[in-house]
PDB file of C-alpha atoms in Angstrom:
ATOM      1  CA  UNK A   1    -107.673  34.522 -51.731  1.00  0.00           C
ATOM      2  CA  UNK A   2    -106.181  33.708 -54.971  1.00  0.00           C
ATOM      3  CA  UNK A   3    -102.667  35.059 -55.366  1.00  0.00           C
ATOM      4  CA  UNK A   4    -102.384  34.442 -59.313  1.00  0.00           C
ATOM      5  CA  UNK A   5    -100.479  36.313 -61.434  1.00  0.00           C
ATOM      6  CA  UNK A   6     -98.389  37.430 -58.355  1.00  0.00           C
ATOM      7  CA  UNK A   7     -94.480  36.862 -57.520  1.00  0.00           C
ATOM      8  CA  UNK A   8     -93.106  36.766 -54.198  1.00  0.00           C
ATOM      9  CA  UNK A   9     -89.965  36.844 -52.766  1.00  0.00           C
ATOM     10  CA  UNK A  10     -89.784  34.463 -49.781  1.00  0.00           C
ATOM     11  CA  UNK A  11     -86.255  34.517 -47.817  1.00  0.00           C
ATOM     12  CA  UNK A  12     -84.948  32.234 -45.794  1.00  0.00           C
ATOM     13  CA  UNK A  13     -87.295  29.898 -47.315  1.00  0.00           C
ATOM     14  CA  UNK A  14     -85.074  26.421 -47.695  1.00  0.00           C
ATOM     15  CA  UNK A  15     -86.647  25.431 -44.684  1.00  0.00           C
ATOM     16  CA  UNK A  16     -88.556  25.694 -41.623  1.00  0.00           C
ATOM     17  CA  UNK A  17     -91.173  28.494 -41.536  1.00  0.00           C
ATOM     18  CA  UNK A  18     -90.148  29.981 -44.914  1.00  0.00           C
ATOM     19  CA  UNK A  19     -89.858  26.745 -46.707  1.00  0.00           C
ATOM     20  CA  UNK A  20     -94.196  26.453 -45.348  1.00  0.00           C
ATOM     21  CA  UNK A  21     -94.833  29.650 -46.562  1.00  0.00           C
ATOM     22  CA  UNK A  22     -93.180  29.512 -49.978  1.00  0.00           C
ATOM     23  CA  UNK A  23     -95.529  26.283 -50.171  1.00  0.00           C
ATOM     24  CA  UNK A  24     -98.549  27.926 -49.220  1.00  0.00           C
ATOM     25  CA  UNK A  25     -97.706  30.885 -51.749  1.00  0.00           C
ATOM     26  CA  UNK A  26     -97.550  29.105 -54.740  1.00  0.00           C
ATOM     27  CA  UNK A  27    -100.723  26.654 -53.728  1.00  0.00           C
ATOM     28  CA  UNK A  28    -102.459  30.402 -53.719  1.00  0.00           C
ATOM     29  CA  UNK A  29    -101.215  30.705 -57.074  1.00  0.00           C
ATOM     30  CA  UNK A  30     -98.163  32.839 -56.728  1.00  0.00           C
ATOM     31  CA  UNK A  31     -94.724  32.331 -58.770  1.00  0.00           C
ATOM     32  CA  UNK A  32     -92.337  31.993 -55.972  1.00  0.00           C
ATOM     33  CA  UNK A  33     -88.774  33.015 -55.045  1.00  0.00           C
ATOM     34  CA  UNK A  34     -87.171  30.861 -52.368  1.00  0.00           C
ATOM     35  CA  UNK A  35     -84.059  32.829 -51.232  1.00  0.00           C
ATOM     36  CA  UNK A  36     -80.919  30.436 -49.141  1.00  0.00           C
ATOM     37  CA  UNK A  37     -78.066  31.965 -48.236  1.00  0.00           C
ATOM     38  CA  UNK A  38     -76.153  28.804 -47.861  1.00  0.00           C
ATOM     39  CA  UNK A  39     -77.789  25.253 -48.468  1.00  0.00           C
ATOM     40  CA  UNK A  40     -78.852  25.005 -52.019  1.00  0.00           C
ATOM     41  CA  UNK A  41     -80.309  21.427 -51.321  1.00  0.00           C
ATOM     42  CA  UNK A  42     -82.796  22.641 -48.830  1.00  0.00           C
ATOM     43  CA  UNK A  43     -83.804  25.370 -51.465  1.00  0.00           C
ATOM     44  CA  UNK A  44     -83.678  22.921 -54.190  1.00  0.00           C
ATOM     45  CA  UNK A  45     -86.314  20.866 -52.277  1.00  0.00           C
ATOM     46  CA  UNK A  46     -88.640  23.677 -51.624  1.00  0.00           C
ATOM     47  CA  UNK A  47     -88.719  24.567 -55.567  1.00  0.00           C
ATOM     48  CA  UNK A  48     -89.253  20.859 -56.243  1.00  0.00           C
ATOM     49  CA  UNK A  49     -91.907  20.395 -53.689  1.00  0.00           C
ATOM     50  CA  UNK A  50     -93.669  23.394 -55.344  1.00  0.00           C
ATOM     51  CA  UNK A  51     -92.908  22.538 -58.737  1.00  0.00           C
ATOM     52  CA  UNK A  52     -94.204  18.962 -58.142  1.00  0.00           C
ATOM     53  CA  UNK A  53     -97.610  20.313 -57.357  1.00  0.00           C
ATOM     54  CA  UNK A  54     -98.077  22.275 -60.356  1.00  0.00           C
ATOM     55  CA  UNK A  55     -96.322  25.646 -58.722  1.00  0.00           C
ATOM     56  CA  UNK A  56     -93.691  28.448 -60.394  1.00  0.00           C
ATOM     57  CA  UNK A  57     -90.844  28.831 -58.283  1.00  0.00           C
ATOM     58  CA  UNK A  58     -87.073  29.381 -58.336  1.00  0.00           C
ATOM     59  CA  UNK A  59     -83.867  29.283 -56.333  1.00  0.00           C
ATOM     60  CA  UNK A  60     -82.095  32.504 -55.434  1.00  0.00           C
ATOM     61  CA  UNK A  61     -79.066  32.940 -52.693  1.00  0.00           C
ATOM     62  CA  UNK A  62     -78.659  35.815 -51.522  1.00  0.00           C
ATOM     63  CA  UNK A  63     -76.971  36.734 -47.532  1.00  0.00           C
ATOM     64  CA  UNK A  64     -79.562  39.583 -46.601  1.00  0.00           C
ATOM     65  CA  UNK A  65     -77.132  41.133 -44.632  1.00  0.00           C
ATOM     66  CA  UNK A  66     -75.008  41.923 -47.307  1.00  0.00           C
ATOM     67  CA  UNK A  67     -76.652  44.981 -49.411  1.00  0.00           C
ATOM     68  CA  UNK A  68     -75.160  44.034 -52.748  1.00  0.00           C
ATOM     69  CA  UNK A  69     -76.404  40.758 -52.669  1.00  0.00           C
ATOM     70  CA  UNK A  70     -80.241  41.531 -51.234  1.00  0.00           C
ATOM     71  CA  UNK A  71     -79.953  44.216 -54.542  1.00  0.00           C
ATOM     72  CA  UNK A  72     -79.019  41.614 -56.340  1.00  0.00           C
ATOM     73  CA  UNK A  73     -82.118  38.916 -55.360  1.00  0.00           C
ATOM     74  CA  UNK A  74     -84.594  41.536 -56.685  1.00  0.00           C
ATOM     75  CA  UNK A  75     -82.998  42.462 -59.780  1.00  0.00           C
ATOM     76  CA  UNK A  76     -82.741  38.872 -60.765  1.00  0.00           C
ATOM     77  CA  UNK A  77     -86.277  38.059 -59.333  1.00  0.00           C
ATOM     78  CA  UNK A  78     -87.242  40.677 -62.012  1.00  0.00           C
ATOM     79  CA  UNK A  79     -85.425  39.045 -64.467  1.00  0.00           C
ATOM     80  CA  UNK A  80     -86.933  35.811 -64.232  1.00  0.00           C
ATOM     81  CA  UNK A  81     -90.763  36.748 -63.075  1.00  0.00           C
ATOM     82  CA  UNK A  82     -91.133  40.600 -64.576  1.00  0.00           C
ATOM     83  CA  UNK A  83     -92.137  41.823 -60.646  1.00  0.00           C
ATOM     84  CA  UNK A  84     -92.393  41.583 -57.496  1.00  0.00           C
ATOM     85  CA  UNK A  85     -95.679  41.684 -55.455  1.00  0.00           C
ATOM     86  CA  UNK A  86     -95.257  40.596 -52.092  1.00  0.00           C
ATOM     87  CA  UNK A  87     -91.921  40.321 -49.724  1.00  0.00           C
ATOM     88  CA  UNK A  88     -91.365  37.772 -46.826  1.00  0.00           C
ATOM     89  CA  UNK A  89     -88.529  39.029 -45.016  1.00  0.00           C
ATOM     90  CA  UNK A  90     -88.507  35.327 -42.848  1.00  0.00           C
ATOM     91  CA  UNK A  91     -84.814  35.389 -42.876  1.00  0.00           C
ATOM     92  CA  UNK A  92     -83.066  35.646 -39.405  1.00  0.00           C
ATOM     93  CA  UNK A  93     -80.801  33.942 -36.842  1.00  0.00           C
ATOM     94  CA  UNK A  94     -81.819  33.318 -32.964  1.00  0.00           C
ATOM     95  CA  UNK A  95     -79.481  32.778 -30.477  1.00  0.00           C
ATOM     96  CA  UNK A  96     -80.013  32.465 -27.252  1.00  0.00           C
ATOM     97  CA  UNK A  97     -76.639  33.652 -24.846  1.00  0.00           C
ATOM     98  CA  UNK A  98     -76.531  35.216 -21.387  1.00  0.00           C
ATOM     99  CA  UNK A  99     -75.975  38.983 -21.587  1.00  0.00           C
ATOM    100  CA  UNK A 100     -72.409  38.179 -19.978  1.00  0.00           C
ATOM    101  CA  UNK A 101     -71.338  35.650 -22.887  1.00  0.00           C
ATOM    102  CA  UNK A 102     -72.731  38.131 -25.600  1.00  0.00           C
ATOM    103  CA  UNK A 103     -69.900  38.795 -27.915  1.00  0.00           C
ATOM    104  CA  UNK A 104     -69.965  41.892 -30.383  1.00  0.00           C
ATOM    105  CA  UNK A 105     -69.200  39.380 -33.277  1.00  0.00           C
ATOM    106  CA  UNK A 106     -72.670  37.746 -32.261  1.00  0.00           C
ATOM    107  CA  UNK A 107     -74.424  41.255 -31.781  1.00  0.00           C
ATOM    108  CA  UNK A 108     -73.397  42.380 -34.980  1.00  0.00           C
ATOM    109  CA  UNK A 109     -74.041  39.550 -36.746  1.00  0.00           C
ATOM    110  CA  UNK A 110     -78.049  39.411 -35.292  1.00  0.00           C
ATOM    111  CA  UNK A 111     -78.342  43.032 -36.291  1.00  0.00           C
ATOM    112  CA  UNK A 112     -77.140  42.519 -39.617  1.00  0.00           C
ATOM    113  CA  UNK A 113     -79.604  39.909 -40.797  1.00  0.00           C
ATOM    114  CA  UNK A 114     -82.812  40.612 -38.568  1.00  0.00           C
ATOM    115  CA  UNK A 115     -82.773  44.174 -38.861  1.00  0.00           C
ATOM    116  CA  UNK A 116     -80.534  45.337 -41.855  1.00  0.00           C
ATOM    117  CA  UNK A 117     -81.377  42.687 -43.818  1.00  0.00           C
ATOM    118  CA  UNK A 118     -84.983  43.638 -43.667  1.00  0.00           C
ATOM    119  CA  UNK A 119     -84.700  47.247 -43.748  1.00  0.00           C
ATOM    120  CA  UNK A 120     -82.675  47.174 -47.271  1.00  0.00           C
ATOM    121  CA  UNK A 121     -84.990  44.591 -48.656  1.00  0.00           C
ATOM    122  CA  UNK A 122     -87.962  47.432 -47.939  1.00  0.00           C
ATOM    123  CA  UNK A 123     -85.937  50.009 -49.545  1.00  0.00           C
ATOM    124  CA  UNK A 124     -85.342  47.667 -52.652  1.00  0.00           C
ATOM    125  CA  UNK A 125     -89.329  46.805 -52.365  1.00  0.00           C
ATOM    126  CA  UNK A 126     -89.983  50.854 -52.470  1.00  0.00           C
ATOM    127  CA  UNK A 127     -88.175  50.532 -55.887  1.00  0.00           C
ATOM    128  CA  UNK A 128     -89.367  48.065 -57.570  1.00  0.00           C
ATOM    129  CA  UNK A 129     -92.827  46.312 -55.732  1.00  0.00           C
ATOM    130  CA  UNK A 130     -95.616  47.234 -57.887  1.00  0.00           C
ATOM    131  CA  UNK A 131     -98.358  48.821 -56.978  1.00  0.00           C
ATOM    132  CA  UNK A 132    -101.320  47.002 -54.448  1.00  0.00           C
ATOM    133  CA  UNK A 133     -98.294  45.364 -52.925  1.00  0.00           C
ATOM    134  CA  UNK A 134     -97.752  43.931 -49.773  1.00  0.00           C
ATOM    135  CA  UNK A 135     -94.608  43.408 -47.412  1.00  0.00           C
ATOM    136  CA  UNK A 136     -94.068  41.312 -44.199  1.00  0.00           C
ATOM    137  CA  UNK A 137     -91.378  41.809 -41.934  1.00  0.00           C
ATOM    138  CA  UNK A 138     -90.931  39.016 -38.995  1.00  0.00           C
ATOM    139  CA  UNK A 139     -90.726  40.110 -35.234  1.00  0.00           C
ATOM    140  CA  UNK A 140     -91.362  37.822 -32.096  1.00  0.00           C
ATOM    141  CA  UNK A 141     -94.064  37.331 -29.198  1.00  0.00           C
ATOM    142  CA  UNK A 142     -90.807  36.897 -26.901  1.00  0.00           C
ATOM    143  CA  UNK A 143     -90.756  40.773 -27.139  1.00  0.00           C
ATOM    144  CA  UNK A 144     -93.761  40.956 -25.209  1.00  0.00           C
ATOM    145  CA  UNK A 145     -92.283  38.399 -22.584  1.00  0.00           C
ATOM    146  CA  UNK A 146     -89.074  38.597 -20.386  1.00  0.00           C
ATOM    147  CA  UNK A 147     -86.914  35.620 -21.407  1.00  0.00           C
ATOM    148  CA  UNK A 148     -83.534  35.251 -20.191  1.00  0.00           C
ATOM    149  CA  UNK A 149     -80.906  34.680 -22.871  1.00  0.00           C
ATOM    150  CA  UNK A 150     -83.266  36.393 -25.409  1.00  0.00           C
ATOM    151  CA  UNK A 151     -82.361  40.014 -24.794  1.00  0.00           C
ATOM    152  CA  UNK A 152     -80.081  40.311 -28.373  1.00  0.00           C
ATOM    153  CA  UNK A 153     -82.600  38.430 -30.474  1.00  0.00           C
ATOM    154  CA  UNK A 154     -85.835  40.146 -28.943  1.00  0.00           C
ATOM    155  CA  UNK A 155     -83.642  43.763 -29.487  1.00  0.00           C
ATOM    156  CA  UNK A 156     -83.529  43.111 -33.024  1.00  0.00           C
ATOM    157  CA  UNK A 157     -87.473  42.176 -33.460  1.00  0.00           C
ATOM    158  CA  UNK A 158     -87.734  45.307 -31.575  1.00  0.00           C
ATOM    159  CA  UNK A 159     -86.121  47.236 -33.798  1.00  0.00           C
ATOM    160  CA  UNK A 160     -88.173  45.245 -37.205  1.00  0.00           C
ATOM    161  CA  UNK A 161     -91.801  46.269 -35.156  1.00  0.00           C
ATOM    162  CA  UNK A 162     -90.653  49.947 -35.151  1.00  0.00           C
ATOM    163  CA  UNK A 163     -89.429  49.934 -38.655  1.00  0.00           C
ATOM    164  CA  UNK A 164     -92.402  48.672 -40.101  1.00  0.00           C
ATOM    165  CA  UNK A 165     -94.868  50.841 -38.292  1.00  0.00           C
ATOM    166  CA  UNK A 166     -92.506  54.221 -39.509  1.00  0.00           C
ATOM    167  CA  UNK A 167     -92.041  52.708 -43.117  1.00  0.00           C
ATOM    168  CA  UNK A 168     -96.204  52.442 -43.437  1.00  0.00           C
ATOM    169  CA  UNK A 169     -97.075  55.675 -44.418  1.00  0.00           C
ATOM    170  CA  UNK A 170     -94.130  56.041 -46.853  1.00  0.00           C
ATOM    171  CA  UNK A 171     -95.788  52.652 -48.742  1.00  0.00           C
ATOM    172  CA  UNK A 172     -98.929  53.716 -48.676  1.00  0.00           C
ATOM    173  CA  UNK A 173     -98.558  56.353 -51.474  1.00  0.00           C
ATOM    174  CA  UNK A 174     -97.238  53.615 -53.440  1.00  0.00           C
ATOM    175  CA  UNK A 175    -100.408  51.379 -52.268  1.00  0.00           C
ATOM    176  CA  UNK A 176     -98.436  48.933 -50.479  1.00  0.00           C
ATOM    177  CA  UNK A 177     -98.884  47.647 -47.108  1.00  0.00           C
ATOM    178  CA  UNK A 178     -96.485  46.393 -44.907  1.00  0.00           C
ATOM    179  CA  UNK A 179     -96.854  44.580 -41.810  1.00  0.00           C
ATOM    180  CA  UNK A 180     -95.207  42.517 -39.486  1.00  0.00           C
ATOM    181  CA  UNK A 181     -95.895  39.398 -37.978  1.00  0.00           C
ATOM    182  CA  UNK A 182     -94.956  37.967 -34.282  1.00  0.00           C
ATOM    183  CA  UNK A 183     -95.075  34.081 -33.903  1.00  0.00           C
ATOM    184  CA  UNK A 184     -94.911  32.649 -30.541  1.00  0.00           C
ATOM    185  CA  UNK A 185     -92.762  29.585 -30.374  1.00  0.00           C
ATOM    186  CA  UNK A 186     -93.316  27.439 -33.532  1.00  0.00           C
ATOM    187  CA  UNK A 187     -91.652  23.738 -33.591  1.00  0.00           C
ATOM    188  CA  UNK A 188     -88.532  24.555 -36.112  1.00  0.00           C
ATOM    189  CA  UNK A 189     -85.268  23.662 -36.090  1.00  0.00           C
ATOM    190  CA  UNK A 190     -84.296  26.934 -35.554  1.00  0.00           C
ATOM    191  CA  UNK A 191     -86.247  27.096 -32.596  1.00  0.00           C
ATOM    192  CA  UNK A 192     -85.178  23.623 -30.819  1.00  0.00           C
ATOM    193  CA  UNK A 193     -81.631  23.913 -31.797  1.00  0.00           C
ATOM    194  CA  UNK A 194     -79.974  23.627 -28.432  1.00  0.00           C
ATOM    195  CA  UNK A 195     -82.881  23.388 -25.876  1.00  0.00           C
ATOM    196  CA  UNK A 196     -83.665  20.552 -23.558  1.00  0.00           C
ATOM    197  CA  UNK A 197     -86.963  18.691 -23.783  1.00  0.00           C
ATOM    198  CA  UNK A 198     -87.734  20.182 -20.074  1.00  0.00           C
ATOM    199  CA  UNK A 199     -87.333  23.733 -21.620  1.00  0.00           C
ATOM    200  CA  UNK A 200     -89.224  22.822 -24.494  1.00  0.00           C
ATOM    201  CA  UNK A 201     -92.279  21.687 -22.834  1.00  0.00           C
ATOM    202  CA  UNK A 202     -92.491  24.550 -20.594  1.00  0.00           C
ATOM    203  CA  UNK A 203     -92.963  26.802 -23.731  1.00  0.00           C
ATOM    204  CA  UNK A 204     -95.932  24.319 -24.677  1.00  0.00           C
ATOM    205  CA  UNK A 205     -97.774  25.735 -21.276  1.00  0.00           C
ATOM    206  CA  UNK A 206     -97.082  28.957 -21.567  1.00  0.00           C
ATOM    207  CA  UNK A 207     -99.983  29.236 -24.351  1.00  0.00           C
ATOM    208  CA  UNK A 208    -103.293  28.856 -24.113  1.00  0.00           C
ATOM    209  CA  UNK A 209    -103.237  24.995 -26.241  1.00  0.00           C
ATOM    210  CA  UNK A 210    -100.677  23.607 -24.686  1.00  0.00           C
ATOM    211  CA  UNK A 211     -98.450  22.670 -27.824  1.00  0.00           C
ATOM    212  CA  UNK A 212     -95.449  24.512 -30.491  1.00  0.00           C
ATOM    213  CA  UNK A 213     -96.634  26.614 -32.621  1.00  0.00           C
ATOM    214  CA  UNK A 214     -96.101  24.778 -36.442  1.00  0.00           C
ATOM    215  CA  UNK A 215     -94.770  26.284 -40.049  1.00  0.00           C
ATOM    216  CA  UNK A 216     -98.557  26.065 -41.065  1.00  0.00           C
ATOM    217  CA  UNK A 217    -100.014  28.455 -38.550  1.00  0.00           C
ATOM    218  CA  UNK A 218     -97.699  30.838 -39.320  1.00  0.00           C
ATOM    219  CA  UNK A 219     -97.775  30.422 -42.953  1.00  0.00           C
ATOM    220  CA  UNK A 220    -101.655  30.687 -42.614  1.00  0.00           C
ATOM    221  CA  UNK A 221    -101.569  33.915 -41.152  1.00  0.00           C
ATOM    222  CA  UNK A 222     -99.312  35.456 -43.773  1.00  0.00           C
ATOM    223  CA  UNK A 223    -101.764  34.324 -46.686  1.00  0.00           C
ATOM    224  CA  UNK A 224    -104.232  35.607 -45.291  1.00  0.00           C
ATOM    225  CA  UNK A 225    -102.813  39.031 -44.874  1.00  0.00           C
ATOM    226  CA  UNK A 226    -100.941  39.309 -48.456  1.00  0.00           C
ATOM    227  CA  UNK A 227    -104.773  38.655 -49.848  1.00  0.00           C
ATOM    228  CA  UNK A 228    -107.096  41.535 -51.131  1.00  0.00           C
ATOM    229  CA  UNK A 229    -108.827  40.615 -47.647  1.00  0.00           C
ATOM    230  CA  UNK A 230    -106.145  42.602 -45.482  1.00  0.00           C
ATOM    231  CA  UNK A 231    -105.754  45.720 -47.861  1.00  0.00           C
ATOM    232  CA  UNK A 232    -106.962  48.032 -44.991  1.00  0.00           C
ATOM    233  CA  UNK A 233    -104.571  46.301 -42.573  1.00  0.00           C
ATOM    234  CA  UNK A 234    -100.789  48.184 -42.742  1.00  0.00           C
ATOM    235  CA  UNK A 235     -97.726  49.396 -39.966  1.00  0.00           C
ATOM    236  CA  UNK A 236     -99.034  46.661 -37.709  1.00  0.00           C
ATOM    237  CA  UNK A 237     -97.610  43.766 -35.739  1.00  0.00           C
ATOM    238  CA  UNK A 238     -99.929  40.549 -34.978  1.00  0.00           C
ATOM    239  CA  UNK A 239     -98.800  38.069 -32.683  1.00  0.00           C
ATOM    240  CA  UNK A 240     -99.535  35.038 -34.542  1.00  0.00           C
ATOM    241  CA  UNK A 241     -99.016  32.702 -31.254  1.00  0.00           C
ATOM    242  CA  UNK A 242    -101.599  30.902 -29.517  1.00  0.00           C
ATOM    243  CA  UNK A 243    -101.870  32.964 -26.519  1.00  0.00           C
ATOM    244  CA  UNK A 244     -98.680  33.232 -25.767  1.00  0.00           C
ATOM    245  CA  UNK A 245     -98.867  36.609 -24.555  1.00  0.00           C
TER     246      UNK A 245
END
């Protein structure tokens, strides 16, 4: 499953899940783009960590829910690497609020990186992703559940699974697939920000092991499918989560 001779553009990738699957990337061989939007030391980290194993990488910020700026990330990308071969759209925001306490600042702001963010990183992948490319876009297994508190979050992963599956055949001329991915509920700080250890560990039993999901299981999955192995696999979601649901 080497990925050499291949750049990717990982965002959101300072940390967490992203941060894992920049890692993974450039093990496989890949130059990699680790895309912040605010904390430069995070991303710094992730290029050194890379780097210090004998990777290609490089620091870009960019807020994906600005258009300008997501132009902007691939156009430099270029300008650094020469191309762009596979897109992790990992950046996002979760919060989780009562319907009643959902504020239209917080609504917007949800749709504008999950959803917006992704879509115009596609478009600027239709552009300039070479051919034999390959695109993931991040949903959630809490769309297949009913959580309280998740409804704004699981609306926008909603609205990334439907995107991807209409966007396939468009790609496909171009001999790109693009497909999304669904993790259950992987240990992150994103994730565990704000949750009591009670609510925690009733997550663990809801799948069929009994723990979090971690960075590596995801990041596994995704290497996997941005491989020549996967090349018949495109407009799909996998749930990448243990048995969740």
């Amino acid at each position: 499953m080497s990925l050499n001779g291949k750049v990717a553009i990982v965002t959101g990738a300072s940390r967490g899940i992203g941060r894992q699957i920049a890692i993974q990337l450039a093990q496989a061989g890949a130059a990699v783009i680790v895309n912040y939007s605010s904390n430069q030391g995070k991303a710094d980290e992730t290029v050194q960590a890379i780097e210090q194993s004998g990777g290609r990488a490089a620091a870009i910020r960019a807020d994906m829910s600005k258009v300008s700026e997501v132009e902007a990330l691939f156009l430099e990308t270029l300008e650094r690497f020469g191309r762009v071969d596979i897109l992790v759209n990992n950046a996002g925001i979760l919060e989780c609020t009562p319907i009643a306490d959902v504020t239209e600042e917080m609504f917007d702001r949800h749709f504008a990186i999950n959803v917006k963010g992704t879509y115009f990183a596609c478009q600027q992948a239709m552009k300039h992703m070479a051919g034999g490319g390959t695109i993931i876009n991040f949903s959630t297994s809490v769309s297949g559940a009913m959580l309280p508190t998740y409804s704004v979050y699981a609306a926008t992963k909603g609205a990334v699974e439907q995107l991807t599956r209409q966007l396939a055949k468009e790609f496909g001329p171009k001999d790109i697939v693009i497909n999304c991915i669904a993790p259950g509920q992987v240990s992150t700080e994103l994730f565990l920000n704000g949750k009591s250890e009670e609510l925690i560990d009733s997550y663990r039993r809801m799948n069929a092991f009994g723990r979090l999901g971690e960075p590596e299981d995801i990041a596994n999955a995704i290497e996997l499918l941005v491989s020549n192995k996967a090349r018949w696999i495109t407009g799909q979601t996998i749930r990448v989560n243990g048995g969740f649901n």
